[in-house]
Amino acid sequence: MNVLSCSINTLIKEGLYEISGVEVGQHFYWQIGGFQVHAQVLITSWVVIAILLGSAVLAVRNPQTIPTDGQNFFEFVLEFIRDVSQTQIGEEYGPWVPFIGTLFLFIFVSNWSGALLPWKIIQLPQGELAAPTNDINTTVALALLTSAAYFYAGLSKKGLGYFSKYIQPTPILLPINILEDFTKPLSLSFRLFGNILADELVVVVLVSLVPLVVPIPVMFLGLFTSGIQALIFATLAAAYIGESMEGHH
């Protein structure tokens, strides 16, 4: 009986280890035109986008004057995103709510999908399915979008006079001010990618070393930290946009 119990526990542990495993450096490629893309990232990104679009359709399908529970939830999310945008950008936050909201919701749902959906059960010829934010290319793309929005906000508000900030308060700081704008997307990208990857690696190590009673609470803690990472990225993006519209700080 003890042998049977040990065998069952071993099988359960090995199964969870395979599900929680991380394959590094392996990708499933598609050829689209003359470009080679990571297919697993596209697949999981499409799933996340479908979840967000489905939620948006449900939110606006039948709005009520007296909100129901579902409508209350969606309105709460919208108010939360508006508060983040207004706090960081200021009075002219309105046009930027969709952009900040898209960043926050995409990263949030991507992170949670990686933690909750059993992607690794689906076998690919190479690599594995995981959260889109688990790929450095996704986080770099999100960071570059933020940089583009950052420059667009400054140029649309101040025109070419926006570039005068690089020589403030003294022209001696020109190289440092330019370097600052290059490090902002780099910081956003590696902060998000590094934290998501580190969380997965911690779970893998714990599953392989200790009983399941320890890794499972850590997995739930990962859900919390995943949400925090989405909030940090969206907050910093809004802060950078607000800074470009107000001036150099």
PDB file of N, CA, C and O in Angstrom, residues 73-143:
ATOM      1  N   PHE A  73     -18.620  45.277 -12.506  1.00  0.00           N
ATOM      2  CA  PHE A  73     -17.214  44.869 -12.582  1.00  0.00           C
ATOM      3  C   PHE A  73     -16.498  45.611 -13.703  1.00  0.00           C
ATOM      4  O   PHE A  73     -15.407  46.157 -13.506  1.00  0.00           O
ATOM      5  N   PHE A  74     -17.110  45.654 -14.893  1.00  0.00           N
ATOM      6  CA  PHE A  74     -16.476  46.323 -16.029  1.00  0.00           C
ATOM      7  C   PHE A  74     -16.341  47.831 -15.778  1.00  0.00           C
ATOM      8  O   PHE A  74     -15.337  48.437 -16.155  1.00  0.00           O
ATOM      9  N   GLU A  75     -17.343  48.431 -15.155  1.00  0.00           N
ATOM     10  CA  GLU A  75     -17.248  49.857 -14.839  1.00  0.00           C
ATOM     11  C   GLU A  75     -16.165  50.123 -13.799  1.00  0.00           C
ATOM     12  O   GLU A  75     -15.480  51.152 -13.859  1.00  0.00           O
ATOM     13  N   PHE A  76     -16.007  49.182 -12.854  1.00  0.00           N
ATOM     14  CA  PHE A  76     -14.939  49.324 -11.864  1.00  0.00           C
ATOM     15  C   PHE A  76     -13.567  49.285 -12.531  1.00  0.00           C
ATOM     16  O   PHE A  76     -12.678  50.081 -12.203  1.00  0.00           O
ATOM     17  N   VAL A  77     -13.386  48.359 -13.487  1.00  0.00           N
ATOM     18  CA  VAL A  77     -12.111  48.263 -14.210  1.00  0.00           C
ATOM     19  C   VAL A  77     -11.839  49.549 -14.975  1.00  0.00           C
ATOM     20  O   VAL A  77     -10.715  50.075 -14.960  1.00  0.00           O
ATOM     21  N   LEU A  78     -12.872  50.075 -15.656  1.00  0.00           N
ATOM     22  CA  LEU A  78     -12.713  51.313 -16.412  1.00  0.00           C
ATOM     23  C   LEU A  78     -12.352  52.477 -15.493  1.00  0.00           C
ATOM     24  O   LEU A  78     -11.443  53.268 -15.807  1.00  0.00           O
ATOM     25  N   GLU A  79     -13.023  52.589 -14.359  1.00  0.00           N
ATOM     26  CA  GLU A  79     -12.721  53.667 -13.421  1.00  0.00           C
ATOM     27  C   GLU A  79     -11.303  53.540 -12.869  1.00  0.00           C
ATOM     28  O   GLU A  79     -10.603  54.547 -12.682  1.00  0.00           O
ATOM     29  N   PHE A  80     -10.874  52.312 -12.634  1.00  0.00           N
ATOM     30  CA  PHE A  80      -9.514  52.089 -12.133  1.00  0.00           C
ATOM     31  C   PHE A  80      -8.484  52.568 -13.149  1.00  0.00           C
ATOM     32  O   PHE A  80      -7.515  53.257 -12.804  1.00  0.00           O
ATOM     33  N   ILE A  81      -8.694  52.218 -14.432  1.00  0.00           N
ATOM     34  CA  ILE A  81      -7.768  52.625 -15.489  1.00  0.00           C
ATOM     35  C   ILE A  81      -7.780  54.145 -15.649  1.00  0.00           C
ATOM     36  O   ILE A  81      -6.735  54.781 -15.830  1.00  0.00           O
ATOM     37  N   ARG A  82      -8.954  54.742 -15.568  1.00  0.00           N
ATOM     38  CA  ARG A  82      -9.052  56.200 -15.667  1.00  0.00           C
ATOM     39  C   ARG A  82      -8.326  56.881 -14.516  1.00  0.00           C
ATOM     40  O   ARG A  82      -7.664  57.906 -14.714  1.00  0.00           O
ATOM     41  N   ASP A  83      -8.434  56.322 -13.323  1.00  0.00           N
ATOM     42  CA  ASP A  83      -7.747  56.912 -12.167  1.00  0.00           C
ATOM     43  C   ASP A  83      -6.227  56.847 -12.346  1.00  0.00           C
ATOM     44  O   ASP A  83      -5.518  57.821 -12.034  1.00  0.00           O
ATOM     45  N   VAL A  84      -5.737  55.703 -12.833  1.00  0.00           N
ATOM     46  CA  VAL A  84      -4.295  55.570 -13.073  1.00  0.00           C
ATOM     47  C   VAL A  84      -3.834  56.598 -14.103  1.00  0.00           C
ATOM     48  O   VAL A  84      -2.814  57.280 -13.920  1.00  0.00           O
ATOM     49  N   SER A  85      -4.592  56.726 -15.190  1.00  0.00           N
ATOM     50  CA  SER A  85      -4.232  57.667 -16.256  1.00  0.00           C
ATOM     51  C   SER A  85      -4.272  59.101 -15.765  1.00  0.00           C
ATOM     52  O   SER A  85      -3.356  59.891 -16.030  1.00  0.00           O
ATOM     53  N   GLN A  86      -5.328  59.453 -15.039  1.00  0.00           N
ATOM     54  CA  GLN A  86      -5.477  60.837 -14.564  1.00  0.00           C
ATOM     55  C   GLN A  86      -4.387  61.191 -13.558  1.00  0.00           C
ATOM     56  O   GLN A  86      -3.844  62.296 -13.580  1.00  0.00           O
ATOM     57  N   THR A  87      -4.054  60.253 -12.673  1.00  0.00           N
ATOM     58  CA  THR A  87      -3.036  60.512 -11.656  1.00  0.00           C
ATOM     59  C   THR A  87      -1.666  60.770 -12.285  1.00  0.00           C
ATOM     60  O   THR A  87      -0.930  61.667 -11.848  1.00  0.00           O
ATOM     61  N   GLN A  88      -1.325  60.015 -13.319  1.00  0.00           N
ATOM     62  CA  GLN A  88       0.005  60.104 -13.900  1.00  0.00           C
ATOM     63  C   GLN A  88       0.106  61.147 -15.016  1.00  0.00           C
ATOM     64  O   GLN A  88       1.152  61.778 -15.180  1.00  0.00           O
ATOM     65  N   ILE A  89      -0.954  61.345 -15.788  1.00  0.00           N
ATOM     66  CA  ILE A  89      -0.895  62.240 -16.952  1.00  0.00           C
ATOM     67  C   ILE A  89      -1.412  63.630 -16.619  1.00  0.00           C
ATOM     68  O   ILE A  89      -0.885  64.633 -17.108  1.00  0.00           O
ATOM     69  N   GLY A  90      -2.439  63.707 -15.791  1.00  0.00           N
ATOM     70  CA  GLY A  90      -2.993  65.007 -15.447  1.00  0.00           C
ATOM     71  C   GLY A  90      -4.317  65.273 -16.133  1.00  0.00           C
ATOM     72  O   GLY A  90      -5.036  64.344 -16.521  1.00  0.00           O
ATOM     73  N   GLU A  91      -4.632  66.541 -16.326  1.00  0.00           N
ATOM     74  CA  GLU A  91      -5.942  66.926 -16.838  1.00  0.00           C
ATOM     75  C   GLU A  91      -6.202  66.439 -18.262  1.00  0.00           C
ATOM     76  O   GLU A  91      -7.353  66.235 -18.643  1.00  0.00           O
ATOM     77  N   GLU A  92      -5.160  66.282 -19.055  1.00  0.00           N
ATOM     78  CA  GLU A  92      -5.332  65.866 -20.452  1.00  0.00           C
ATOM     79  C   GLU A  92      -5.226  64.352 -20.608  1.00  0.00           C
ATOM     80  O   GLU A  92      -4.774  63.846 -21.624  1.00  0.00           O
ATOM     81  N   TYR A  93      -5.691  63.622 -19.610  1.00  0.00           N
ATOM     82  CA  TYR A  93      -5.553  62.165 -19.616  1.00  0.00           C
ATOM     83  C   TYR A  93      -6.541  61.472 -20.542  1.00  0.00           C
ATOM     84  O   TYR A  93      -6.311  60.346 -20.981  1.00  0.00           O
ATOM     85  N   GLY A  94      -7.654  62.124 -20.861  1.00  0.00           N
ATOM     86  CA  GLY A  94      -8.754  61.493 -21.577  1.00  0.00           C
ATOM     87  C   GLY A  94      -8.369  60.699 -22.816  1.00  0.00           C
ATOM     88  O   GLY A  94      -8.693  59.506 -22.932  1.00  0.00           O
ATOM     89  N   PRO A  95      -7.669  61.320 -23.785  1.00  0.00           N
ATOM     90  CA  PRO A  95      -7.340  60.579 -25.013  1.00  0.00           C
ATOM     91  C   PRO A  95      -6.413  59.384 -24.791  1.00  0.00           C
ATOM     92  O   PRO A  95      -6.295  58.523 -25.678  1.00  0.00           O
ATOM     93  N   TRP A  96      -5.746  59.321 -23.630  1.00  0.00           N
ATOM     94  CA  TRP A  96      -4.775  58.260 -23.390  1.00  0.00           C
ATOM     95  C   TRP A  96      -5.344  57.098 -22.589  1.00  0.00           C
ATOM     96  O   TRP A  96      -4.653  56.095 -22.385  1.00  0.00           O
ATOM     97  N   VAL A  97      -6.592  57.199 -22.144  1.00  0.00           N
ATOM     98  CA  VAL A  97      -7.191  56.099 -21.389  1.00  0.00           C
ATOM     99  C   VAL A  97      -7.251  54.806 -22.207  1.00  0.00           C
ATOM    100  O   VAL A  97      -6.913  53.729 -21.684  1.00  0.00           O
ATOM    101  N   PRO A  98      -7.666  54.832 -23.490  1.00  0.00           N
ATOM    102  CA  PRO A  98      -7.678  53.575 -24.264  1.00  0.00           C
ATOM    103  C   PRO A  98      -6.297  52.930 -24.381  1.00  0.00           C
ATOM    104  O   PRO A  98      -6.175  51.697 -24.280  1.00  0.00           O
ATOM    105  N   PHE A  99      -5.256  53.741 -24.579  1.00  0.00           N
ATOM    106  CA  PHE A  99      -3.905  53.181 -24.728  1.00  0.00           C
ATOM    107  C   PHE A  99      -3.427  52.572 -23.414  1.00  0.00           C
ATOM    108  O   PHE A  99      -2.946  51.422 -23.394  1.00  0.00           O
ATOM    109  N   ILE A 100      -3.552  53.307 -22.317  1.00  0.00           N
ATOM    110  CA  ILE A 100      -3.121  52.797 -21.020  1.00  0.00           C
ATOM    111  C   ILE A 100      -3.950  51.575 -20.634  1.00  0.00           C
ATOM    112  O   ILE A 100      -3.428  50.576 -20.115  1.00  0.00           O
ATOM    113  N   GLY A 101      -5.249  51.633 -20.897  1.00  0.00           N
ATOM    114  CA  GLY A 101      -6.113  50.500 -20.584  1.00  0.00           C
ATOM    115  C   GLY A 101      -5.761  49.263 -21.385  1.00  0.00           C
ATOM    116  O   GLY A 101      -5.782  48.140 -20.863  1.00  0.00           O
ATOM    117  N   THR A 102      -5.435  49.450 -22.670  1.00  0.00           N
ATOM    118  CA  THR A 102      -5.045  48.317 -23.502  1.00  0.00           C
ATOM    119  C   THR A 102      -3.766  47.668 -22.990  1.00  0.00           C
ATOM    120  O   THR A 102      -3.669  46.436 -22.902  1.00  0.00           O
ATOM    121  N   LEU A 103      -2.780  48.483 -22.635  1.00  0.00           N
ATOM    122  CA  LEU A 103      -1.541  47.938 -22.079  1.00  0.00           C
ATOM    123  C   LEU A 103      -1.819  47.149 -20.801  1.00  0.00           C
ATOM    124  O   LEU A 103      -1.360  46.007 -20.648  1.00  0.00           O
ATOM    125  N   PHE A 104      -2.565  47.762 -19.881  1.00  0.00           N
ATOM    126  CA  PHE A 104      -2.821  47.119 -18.596  1.00  0.00           C
ATOM    127  C   PHE A 104      -3.577  45.802 -18.776  1.00  0.00           C
ATOM    128  O   PHE A 104      -3.186  44.760 -18.227  1.00  0.00           O
ATOM    129  N   LEU A 105      -4.667  45.824 -19.541  1.00  0.00           N
ATOM    130  CA  LEU A 105      -5.493  44.634 -19.683  1.00  0.00           C
ATOM    131  C   LEU A 105      -4.778  43.525 -20.450  1.00  0.00           C
ATOM    132  O   LEU A 105      -4.891  42.345 -20.088  1.00  0.00           O
ATOM    133  N   PHE A 106      -4.024  43.889 -21.513  1.00  0.00           N
ATOM    134  CA  PHE A 106      -3.315  42.860 -22.265  1.00  0.00           C
ATOM    135  C   PHE A 106      -2.265  42.173 -21.394  1.00  0.00           C
ATOM    136  O   PHE A 106      -2.156  40.944 -21.381  1.00  0.00           O
ATOM    137  N   ILE A 107      -1.489  42.964 -20.653  1.00  0.00           N
ATOM    138  CA  ILE A 107      -0.449  42.373 -19.800  1.00  0.00           C
ATOM    139  C   ILE A 107      -1.084  41.576 -18.665  1.00  0.00           C
ATOM    140  O   ILE A 107      -0.646  40.467 -18.346  1.00  0.00           O
ATOM    141  N   PHE A 108      -2.134  42.118 -18.064  1.00  0.00           N
ATOM    142  CA  PHE A 108      -2.791  41.432 -16.951  1.00  0.00           C
ATOM    143  C   PHE A 108      -3.359  40.085 -17.387  1.00  0.00           C
ATOM    144  O   PHE A 108      -3.102  39.054 -16.745  1.00  0.00           O
ATOM    145  N   VAL A 109      -4.123  40.080 -18.479  1.00  0.00           N
ATOM    146  CA  VAL A 109      -4.725  38.825 -18.945  1.00  0.00           C
ATOM    147  C   VAL A 109      -3.651  37.868 -19.455  1.00  0.00           C
ATOM    148  O   VAL A 109      -3.752  36.653 -19.256  1.00  0.00           O
ATOM    149  N   SER A 110      -2.611  38.392 -20.090  1.00  0.00           N
ATOM    150  CA  SER A 110      -1.514  37.532 -20.548  1.00  0.00           C
ATOM    151  C   SER A 110      -0.841  36.837 -19.369  1.00  0.00           C
ATOM    152  O   SER A 110      -0.605  35.618 -19.393  1.00  0.00           O
ATOM    153  N   ASN A 111      -0.526  37.605 -18.337  1.00  0.00           N
ATOM    154  CA  ASN A 111       0.138  37.026 -17.164  1.00  0.00           C
ATOM    155  C   ASN A 111      -0.738  35.981 -16.481  1.00  0.00           C
ATOM    156  O   ASN A 111      -0.263  34.909 -16.097  1.00  0.00           O
ATOM    157  N   TRP A 112      -2.012  36.299 -16.322  1.00  0.00           N
ATOM    158  CA  TRP A 112      -2.913  35.351 -15.650  1.00  0.00           C
ATOM    159  C   TRP A 112      -3.179  34.126 -16.512  1.00  0.00           C
ATOM    160  O   TRP A 112      -3.353  33.029 -15.980  1.00  0.00           O
ATOM    161  N   SER A 113      -3.222  34.305 -17.822  1.00  0.00           N
ATOM    162  CA  SER A 113      -3.420  33.137 -18.689  1.00  0.00           C
ATOM    163  C   SER A 113      -2.243  32.183 -18.583  1.00  0.00           C
ATOM    164  O   SER A 113      -2.407  30.962 -18.617  1.00  0.00           O
ATOM    165  N   GLY A 114      -1.041  32.743 -18.436  1.00  0.00           N
ATOM    166  CA  GLY A 114       0.129  31.893 -18.271  1.00  0.00           C
ATOM    167  C   GLY A 114       0.110  31.124 -16.966  1.00  0.00           C
ATOM    168  O   GLY A 114       0.636  30.013 -16.878  1.00  0.00           O
ATOM    169  N   ALA A 115      -0.523  31.706 -15.922  1.00  0.00           N
ATOM    170  CA  ALA A 115      -0.563  31.057 -14.612  1.00  0.00           C
ATOM    171  C   ALA A 115      -1.744  30.107 -14.459  1.00  0.00           C
ATOM    172  O   ALA A 115      -1.645  29.108 -13.746  1.00  0.00           O
ATOM    173  N   LEU A 116      -2.858  30.401 -15.131  1.00  0.00           N
ATOM    174  CA  LEU A 116      -4.088  29.633 -14.905  1.00  0.00           C
ATOM    175  C   LEU A 116      -4.394  28.618 -16.002  1.00  0.00           C
ATOM    176  O   LEU A 116      -4.923  27.539 -15.715  1.00  0.00           O
ATOM    177  N   LEU A 117      -4.096  28.955 -17.247  1.00  0.00           N
ATOM    178  CA  LEU A 117      -4.422  28.043 -18.343  1.00  0.00           C
ATOM    179  C   LEU A 117      -3.327  26.992 -18.499  1.00  0.00           C
ATOM    180  O   LEU A 117      -2.143  27.319 -18.480  1.00  0.00           O
ATOM    181  N   PRO A 118      -3.707  25.715 -18.666  1.00  0.00           N
ATOM    182  CA  PRO A 118      -2.700  24.641 -18.795  1.00  0.00           C
ATOM    183  C   PRO A 118      -2.108  24.584 -20.205  1.00  0.00           C
ATOM    184  O   PRO A 118      -2.289  23.619 -20.956  1.00  0.00           O
ATOM    185  N   TRP A 119      -1.374  25.643 -20.580  1.00  0.00           N
ATOM    186  CA  TRP A 119      -0.822  25.726 -21.934  1.00  0.00           C
ATOM    187  C   TRP A 119       0.063  24.526 -22.263  1.00  0.00           C
ATOM    188  O   TRP A 119       0.090  24.042 -23.392  1.00  0.00           O
ATOM    189  N   LYS A 120       0.820  24.044 -21.285  1.00  0.00           N
ATOM    190  CA  LYS A 120       1.860  23.050 -21.562  1.00  0.00           C
ATOM    191  C   LYS A 120       1.293  21.673 -21.866  1.00  0.00           C
ATOM    192  O   LYS A 120       2.026  20.774 -22.272  1.00  0.00           O
ATOM    193  N   ILE A 121      -0.015  21.483 -21.638  1.00  0.00           N
ATOM    194  CA  ILE A 121      -0.643  20.217 -22.022  1.00  0.00           C
ATOM    195  C   ILE A 121      -0.676  20.099 -23.543  1.00  0.00           C
ATOM    196  O   ILE A 121      -0.605  19.004 -24.097  1.00  0.00           O
ATOM    197  N   ILE A 122      -0.774  21.234 -24.242  1.00  0.00           N
ATOM    198  CA  ILE A 122      -0.805  21.247 -25.710  1.00  0.00           C
ATOM    199  C   ILE A 122       0.629  21.126 -26.216  1.00  0.00           C
ATOM    200  O   ILE A 122       1.468  21.986 -25.938  1.00  0.00           O
ATOM    201  N   GLN A 123       0.895  20.062 -26.932  1.00  0.00           N
ATOM    202  CA  GLN A 123       2.247  19.795 -27.411  1.00  0.00           C
ATOM    203  C   GLN A 123       2.492  20.457 -28.767  1.00  0.00           C
ATOM    204  O   GLN A 123       1.625  20.433 -29.651  1.00  0.00           O
ATOM    205  N   LEU A 124       3.641  21.064 -28.913  1.00  0.00           N
ATOM    206  CA  LEU A 124       4.067  21.674 -30.167  1.00  0.00           C
ATOM    207  C   LEU A 124       5.285  20.936 -30.702  1.00  0.00           C
ATOM    208  O   LEU A 124       6.005  20.284 -29.938  1.00  0.00           O
ATOM    209  N   PRO A 125       5.526  20.999 -32.019  1.00  0.00           N
ATOM    210  CA  PRO A 125       6.733  20.355 -32.563  1.00  0.00           C
ATOM    211  C   PRO A 125       8.008  20.838 -31.888  1.00  0.00           C
ATOM    212  O   PRO A 125       8.946  20.077 -31.675  1.00  0.00           O
ATOM    213  N   GLN A 126       8.038  22.111 -31.544  1.00  0.00           N
ATOM    214  CA  GLN A 126       9.162  22.702 -30.823  1.00  0.00           C
ATOM    215  C   GLN A 126       8.637  23.754 -29.863  1.00  0.00           C
ATOM    216  O   GLN A 126       7.614  24.377 -30.107  1.00  0.00           O
ATOM    217  N   GLY A 127       9.368  23.958 -28.762  1.00  0.00           N
ATOM    218  CA  GLY A 127       8.957  24.973 -27.804  1.00  0.00           C
ATOM    219  C   GLY A 127       7.686  24.579 -27.073  1.00  0.00           C
ATOM    220  O   GLY A 127       7.287  23.416 -27.058  1.00  0.00           O
ATOM    221  N   GLU A 128       7.027  25.576 -26.484  1.00  0.00           N
ATOM    222  CA  GLU A 128       5.827  25.335 -25.704  1.00  0.00           C
ATOM    223  C   GLU A 128       4.984  26.603 -25.665  1.00  0.00           C
ATOM    224  O   GLU A 128       5.478  27.706 -25.884  1.00  0.00           O
ATOM    225  N   LEU A 129       3.686  26.402 -25.401  1.00  0.00           N
ATOM    226  CA  LEU A 129       2.795  27.538 -25.235  1.00  0.00           C
ATOM    227  C   LEU A 129       2.954  28.101 -23.827  1.00  0.00           C
ATOM    228  O   LEU A 129       3.068  27.358 -22.858  1.00  0.00           O
ATOM    229  N   ALA A 130       2.968  29.421 -23.727  1.00  0.00           N
ATOM    230  CA  ALA A 130       3.106  30.094 -22.444  1.00  0.00           C
ATOM    231  C   ALA A 130       2.513  31.494 -22.574  1.00  0.00           C
ATOM    232  O   ALA A 130       2.017  31.877 -23.640  1.00  0.00           O
ATOM    233  N   ALA A 131       2.537  32.244 -21.514  1.00  0.00           N
ATOM    234  CA  ALA A 131       2.027  33.613 -21.555  1.00  0.00           C
ATOM    235  C   ALA A 131       2.786  34.419 -22.603  1.00  0.00           C
ATOM    236  O   ALA A 131       4.005  34.277 -22.736  1.00  0.00           O
ATOM    237  N   PRO A 132       2.094  35.258 -23.378  1.00  0.00           N
ATOM    238  CA  PRO A 132       2.795  36.083 -24.372  1.00  0.00           C
ATOM    239  C   PRO A 132       3.897  36.936 -23.765  1.00  0.00           C
ATOM    240  O   PRO A 132       4.926  37.177 -24.391  1.00  0.00           O
ATOM    241  N   THR A 133       3.699  37.387 -22.526  1.00  0.00           N
ATOM    242  CA  THR A 133       4.698  38.222 -21.862  1.00  0.00           C
ATOM    243  C   THR A 133       5.912  37.424 -21.412  1.00  0.00           C
ATOM    244  O   THR A 133       6.864  37.994 -20.878  1.00  0.00           O
ATOM    245  N   ASN A 134       5.880  36.106 -21.613  1.00  0.00           N
ATOM    246  CA  ASN A 134       7.026  35.262 -21.291  1.00  0.00           C
ATOM    247  C   ASN A 134       8.056  35.267 -22.410  1.00  0.00           C
ATOM    248  O   ASN A 134       9.083  34.589 -22.317  1.00  0.00           O
ATOM    249  N   ASP A 135       7.783  36.013 -23.483  1.00  0.00           N
ATOM    250  CA  ASP A 135       8.689  36.138 -24.618  1.00  0.00           C
ATOM    251  C   ASP A 135       9.233  37.563 -24.651  1.00  0.00           C
ATOM    252  O   ASP A 135       8.468  38.530 -24.610  1.00  0.00           O
ATOM    253  N   ILE A 136      10.533  37.691 -24.724  1.00  0.00           N
ATOM    254  CA  ILE A 136      11.175  39.014 -24.688  1.00  0.00           C
ATOM    255  C   ILE A 136      10.720  39.889 -25.838  1.00  0.00           C
ATOM    256  O   ILE A 136      10.642  41.116 -25.709  1.00  0.00           O
ATOM    257  N   ASN A 137      10.369  39.274 -26.984  1.00  0.00           N
ATOM    258  CA  ASN A 137       9.915  40.064 -28.130  1.00  0.00           C
ATOM    259  C   ASN A 137       8.607  40.792 -27.829  1.00  0.00           C
ATOM    260  O   ASN A 137       8.401  41.921 -28.280  1.00  0.00           O
ATOM    261  N   THR A 138       7.715  40.151 -27.060  1.00  0.00           N
ATOM    262  CA  THR A 138       6.446  40.790 -26.700  1.00  0.00           C
ATOM    263  C   THR A 138       6.675  41.983 -25.793  1.00  0.00           C
ATOM    264  O   THR A 138       6.096  43.061 -25.990  1.00  0.00           O
ATOM    265  N   THR A 139       7.506  41.804 -24.776  1.00  0.00           N
ATOM    266  CA  THR A 139       7.747  42.907 -23.847  1.00  0.00           C
ATOM    267  C   THR A 139       8.483  44.062 -24.524  1.00  0.00           C
ATOM    268  O   THR A 139       8.215  45.227 -24.218  1.00  0.00           O
ATOM    269  N   VAL A 140       9.399  43.742 -25.451  1.00  0.00           N
ATOM    270  CA  VAL A 140      10.080  44.798 -26.199  1.00  0.00           C
ATOM    271  C   VAL A 140       9.086  45.558 -27.065  1.00  0.00           C
ATOM    272  O   VAL A 140       9.127  46.794 -27.147  1.00  0.00           O
ATOM    273  N   ALA A 141       8.171  44.837 -27.721  1.00  0.00           N
ATOM    274  CA  ALA A 141       7.166  45.488 -28.566  1.00  0.00           C
ATOM    275  C   ALA A 141       6.280  46.419 -27.740  1.00  0.00           C
ATOM    276  O   ALA A 141       5.984  47.547 -28.164  1.00  0.00           O
ATOM    277  N   LEU A 142       5.852  45.970 -26.551  1.00  0.00           N
ATOM    278  CA  LEU A 142       5.027  46.809 -25.687  1.00  0.00           C
ATOM    279  C   LEU A 142       5.804  48.047 -25.241  1.00  0.00           C
ATOM    280  O   LEU A 142       5.255  49.153 -25.172  1.00  0.00           O
ATOM    281  N   ALA A 143       7.093  47.867 -24.933  1.00  0.00           N
ATOM    282  CA  ALA A 143       7.919  48.994 -24.507  1.00  0.00           C
ATOM    283  C   ALA A 143       8.128  49.990 -25.643  1.00  0.00           C
ATOM    284  O   ALA A 143       8.105  51.206 -25.437  1.00  0.00           O
TER     285      ALA A 143
END
